[in-house]
Coordinates of C-alpha atoms in Angstrom, one line a residue:
Chain A
X1 CA 210.2 171.1 67.2
X2 CA 211.3 174.2 69.2
X3 CA 210.2 174.7 72.8
X4 CA 210.7 176.7 75.8
X5 CA 209.6 175.7 79.2
X6 CA 209.7 178.1 82.1
X7 CA 207.4 178.5 85.1
X8 CA 204.3 180.8 84.5
X9 CA 204.6 183.0 87.7
X10 CA 206.8 183.1 90.8
X11 CA 206.4 184.9 94.0
X12 CA 209.5 185.9 96.4
X13 CA 210.2 188.3 99.1
X14 CA 212.0 191.3 99.2
X15 CA 215.7 191.1 100.0
X16 CA 215.6 187.4 99.1
X17 CA 217.1 185.2 96.4
X18 CA 214.8 183.5 93.4
X19 CA 215.9 181.2 90.7
X20 CA 214.0 181.0 87.5
X21 CA 214.5 178.1 85.5
X22 CA 214.2 177.6 81.7
X23 CA 214.6 174.2 79.6
X24 CA 214.6 174.5 76.0
X25 CA 214.8 172.5 72.6
X26 CA 215.9 174.4 69.6
X27 CA 217.3 173.3 66.1
X28 CA 220.6 174.3 66.6
X29 CA 222.0 176.9 69.2
X30 CA 223.7 180.0 69.4
X31 CA 223.4 181.2 72.7
X32 CA 220.5 182.1 75.1
X33 CA 219.1 185.6 76.2
X34 CA 217.4 186.6 79.3
X35 CA 215.1 189.7 79.0
X36 CA 213.3 191.7 81.8
X37 CA 209.9 193.2 80.8
X38 CA 208.0 195.4 83.2
X39 CA 204.1 195.5 82.4
X40 CA 203.4 197.8 79.4
X41 CA 207.1 198.3 78.5
X42 CA 209.4 196.8 75.9
X43 CA 211.7 194.0 77.2
X44 CA 215.2 195.0 78.4
X45 CA 218.2 192.7 77.9
X46 CA 219.5 191.2 81.0
X47 CA 222.3 188.5 79.9
X48 CA 223.5 186.4 77.1
X49 CA 225.3 182.9 77.8
X50 CA 226.7 181.0 74.7
X51 CA 229.4 179.0 76.9
X52 CA 228.3 176.5 79.7
X53 CA 228.7 178.1 83.1
X54 CA 227.6 181.1 85.2
X55 CA 227.8 184.7 84.1
X56 CA 227.5 187.1 87.1
X57 CA 226.3 190.8 86.5
X58 CA 225.6 192.6 89.8
X59 CA 222.7 191.3 91.3
X60 CA 221.8 189.2 88.3
X61 CA 223.5 186.0 87.3
X62 CA 222.7 183.7 84.4
X63 CA 223.8 179.9 84.1
X64 CA 223.8 177.7 81.1
X65 CA 224.2 174.0 80.6
X66 CA 224.0 173.4 76.6
X67 CA 224.1 169.7 77.3
X68 CA 221.1 169.7 79.4
X69 CA 219.3 172.3 77.3
X70 CA 218.8 174.2 80.6
X71 CA 219.4 178.0 82.0
X72 CA 218.6 179.8 84.8
X73 CA 218.4 183.5 86.1
X74 CA 219.2 184.2 89.7
X75 CA 218.3 187.1 91.1
X76 CA 219.8 188.2 94.7
X77 CA 219.0 190.9 97.1
X78 CA 215.5 191.2 95.7
X79 CA 213.9 194.7 95.3
X80 CA 210.4 195.8 94.8
X81 CA 211.4 197.0 91.2
X82 CA 212.4 193.7 90.3
X83 CA 208.8 192.5 89.9
X84 CA 208.4 192.0 86.2
X85 CA 208.2 189.2 83.7
X86 CA 211.4 187.3 82.8
X87 CA 212.0 186.0 79.4
X88 CA 214.2 183.1 78.4
X89 CA 214.9 183.2 74.5
X90 CA 217.5 180.7 73.2
X91 CA 218.7 181.6 69.5
X92 CA 218.7 178.7 67.0
X93 CA 221.0 177.8 64.3
X94 CA 219.6 180.5 61.8
X95 CA 220.0 183.2 64.6
X96 CA 216.3 183.5 65.4
X97 CA 215.1 183.9 68.8
X98 CA 212.8 181.5 70.3
X99 CA 210.7 183.3 73.0
X100 CA 209.3 181.5 75.9
X101 CA 206.1 182.9 77.5
X102 CA 207.9 184.4 80.2
X103 CA 207.9 184.0 84.2
X104 CA 206.0 186.5 86.0
X105 CA 208.0 187.4 89.2
X106 CA 206.0 188.9 92.2
X107 CA 208.0 190.4 94.8
X108 CA 206.3 190.9 98.2
X109 CA 207.5 193.2 101.1
Chain B
X1 CA 198.1 181.9 74.3
X2 CA 198.0 184.9 72.1
X3 CA 199.9 184.4 68.9
X4 CA 201.7 187.2 66.7
X5 CA 202.6 186.1 63.2
X6 CA 205.3 187.8 61.3
X7 CA 206.2 187.5 57.5
X8 CA 208.6 186.6 55.9
X9 CA 210.9 184.6 58.2
X10 CA 213.7 185.1 55.7
X11 CA 214.3 187.5 52.8
X12 CA 217.1 188.2 50.7
X13 CA 217.3 191.1 48.4
X14 CA 219.5 193.3 46.4
X15 CA 221.0 196.5 47.4
X16 CA 218.6 199.3 46.5
X17 CA 215.3 197.4 46.6
X18 CA 212.5 197.7 49.3
X19 CA 211.4 195.2 51.7
X20 CA 208.2 194.8 53.4
X21 CA 207.8 192.9 56.7
X22 CA 204.5 192.0 58.2
X23 CA 203.4 191.8 61.8
X24 CA 200.2 190.2 62.5
X25 CA 198.3 189.5 65.8
X26 CA 196.4 186.5 65.0
X27 CA 193.8 186.1 68.0
X28 CA 194.0 189.6 69.5
X29 CA 193.8 193.1 68.8
X30 CA 196.6 195.1 69.3
X31 CA 196.8 199.1 69.2
X32 CA 200.3 199.1 70.0
X33 CA 203.1 197.2 68.3
X34 CA 206.8 197.3 68.7
X35 CA 209.6 197.0 66.0
X36 CA 213.2 195.9 67.1
X37 CA 216.3 195.1 65.4
X38 CA 219.0 192.5 66.6
X39 CA 222.4 192.0 65.4
X40 CA 224.0 188.6 65.8
X41 CA 224.7 187.9 69.5
X42 CA 223.5 191.4 70.5
X43 CA 220.5 192.3 72.4
X44 CA 217.2 193.4 70.8
X45 CA 217.2 197.2 70.0
X46 CA 213.8 199.0 69.8
X47 CA 213.5 200.8 66.6
X48 CA 210.1 202.4 67.0
X49 CA 206.4 202.1 68.5
X50 CA 203.7 201.5 66.2
X51 CA 200.4 203.0 67.1
X52 CA 197.2 202.0 65.1
X53 CA 195.6 204.9 63.1
X54 CA 198.6 207.4 63.9
X55 CA 202.2 208.0 63.2
X56 CA 204.9 205.7 64.7
X57 CA 207.2 207.1 67.3
X58 CA 211.0 206.3 66.3
X59 CA 213.8 205.8 68.6
X60 CA 216.8 208.1 68.4
X61 CA 219.0 207.2 65.5
X62 CA 216.5 205.4 63.6
X63 CA 215.5 207.0 60.2
X64 CA 211.9 207.3 59.9
X65 CA 212.0 207.6 56.2
X66 CA 214.1 204.5 55.6
X67 CA 212.1 202.4 58.0
X68 CA 208.4 203.1 57.0
X69 CA 206.0 201.9 59.5
X70 CA 202.0 201.4 58.8
X71 CA 199.7 200.4 61.3
X72 CA 196.6 200.5 59.3
X73 CA 194.3 198.0 61.6
X74 CA 194.3 196.5 65.0
X75 CA 195.8 193.5 63.8
X76 CA 198.5 194.3 61.4
X77 CA 201.8 196.5 61.5
X78 CA 204.1 196.5 58.5
X79 CA 207.7 197.6 58.5
X80 CA 209.1 198.8 54.9
X81 CA 213.0 198.8 54.8
X82 CA 213.3 201.2 51.8
X83 CA 216.4 201.3 49.4
X84 CA 218.2 198.5 51.7
X85 CA 221.7 198.2 51.8
X86 CA 224.0 195.5 53.2
X87 CA 224.2 197.4 56.6
X88 CA 220.6 196.9 57.0
X89 CA 221.1 193.3 57.3
X90 CA 219.8 192.3 60.5
X91 CA 217.2 190.3 62.4
X92 CA 214.0 192.3 62.7
X93 CA 211.1 191.3 65.2
X94 CA 207.9 192.5 66.2
X95 CA 206.0 192.7 69.3
X96 CA 202.3 193.2 70.1
X97 CA 200.3 194.6 73.1
X98 CA 197.1 192.9 73.5
X99 CA 194.4 195.4 74.0
X100 CA 192.2 192.9 76.2
X101 CA 195.1 192.4 78.6
X102 CA 196.3 195.9 78.5
X103 CA 194.8 196.8 81.8
X104 CA 195.9 193.7 83.2
X105 CA 199.6 193.0 82.8
X106 CA 200.6 194.9 79.7
X107 CA 202.0 191.9 78.4
X108 CA 204.0 191.7 75.1
X109 CA 203.8 188.9 72.5
X110 CA 206.3 188.5 70.3
X111 CA 206.6 187.5 66.4
X112 CA 209.2 184.9 65.4
X113 CA 211.4 187.5 63.7
X114 CA 212.4 188.1 60.2
X115 CA 216.0 187.9 59.0
X116 CA 216.9 190.1 56.1
X117 CA 220.0 189.8 54.3
X118 CA 220.9 192.6 51.6
X119 CA 223.3 191.7 49.1

């Protein structure tokens, strides 16, 4: 079956670095997306990985290992506005996104 | 956790026909549901916000007469693609905001998506 596993909740301190891990099992693979979702708002796109390795985009980086079915989202220089849920979503062979439950990130001053 | 069911998961239709996609919240009530469109290897694009008992709010550039949205109950929203054309072929996904959790986290629950192919 298809499955996504990421932590339910994480807490970090403003200015610090946090890594949100995601493991997945899908029927085929066409890349993996990370989305950010603030409470009560629609999710916003953060990153897309289709090849192994690290993709850096400002304070956010995303890593993918296809052989391990593993990805992580790295957030640096955390700001209070980064408090949100982060959704890991691999795309299967039918180009359907398989959504995880998301990780709620709490940033403390 | 809360479940959102989207149907059909895949549909193929001829150009000029209309297609209806349903989005149901199975174990919770949702006053607000969202409809997205996603092209291969691109991010989700919000099309419209569906509110139970009132007209949907469409994002800029989305034709409301082409993408009809009906949210007649607290557990069902439908998206009808009217007079579909090949350029409407895409992956459509809905999400629902649980009324029960609205005051707590505003968490959104997503459907599995519907792949539309217009020949």
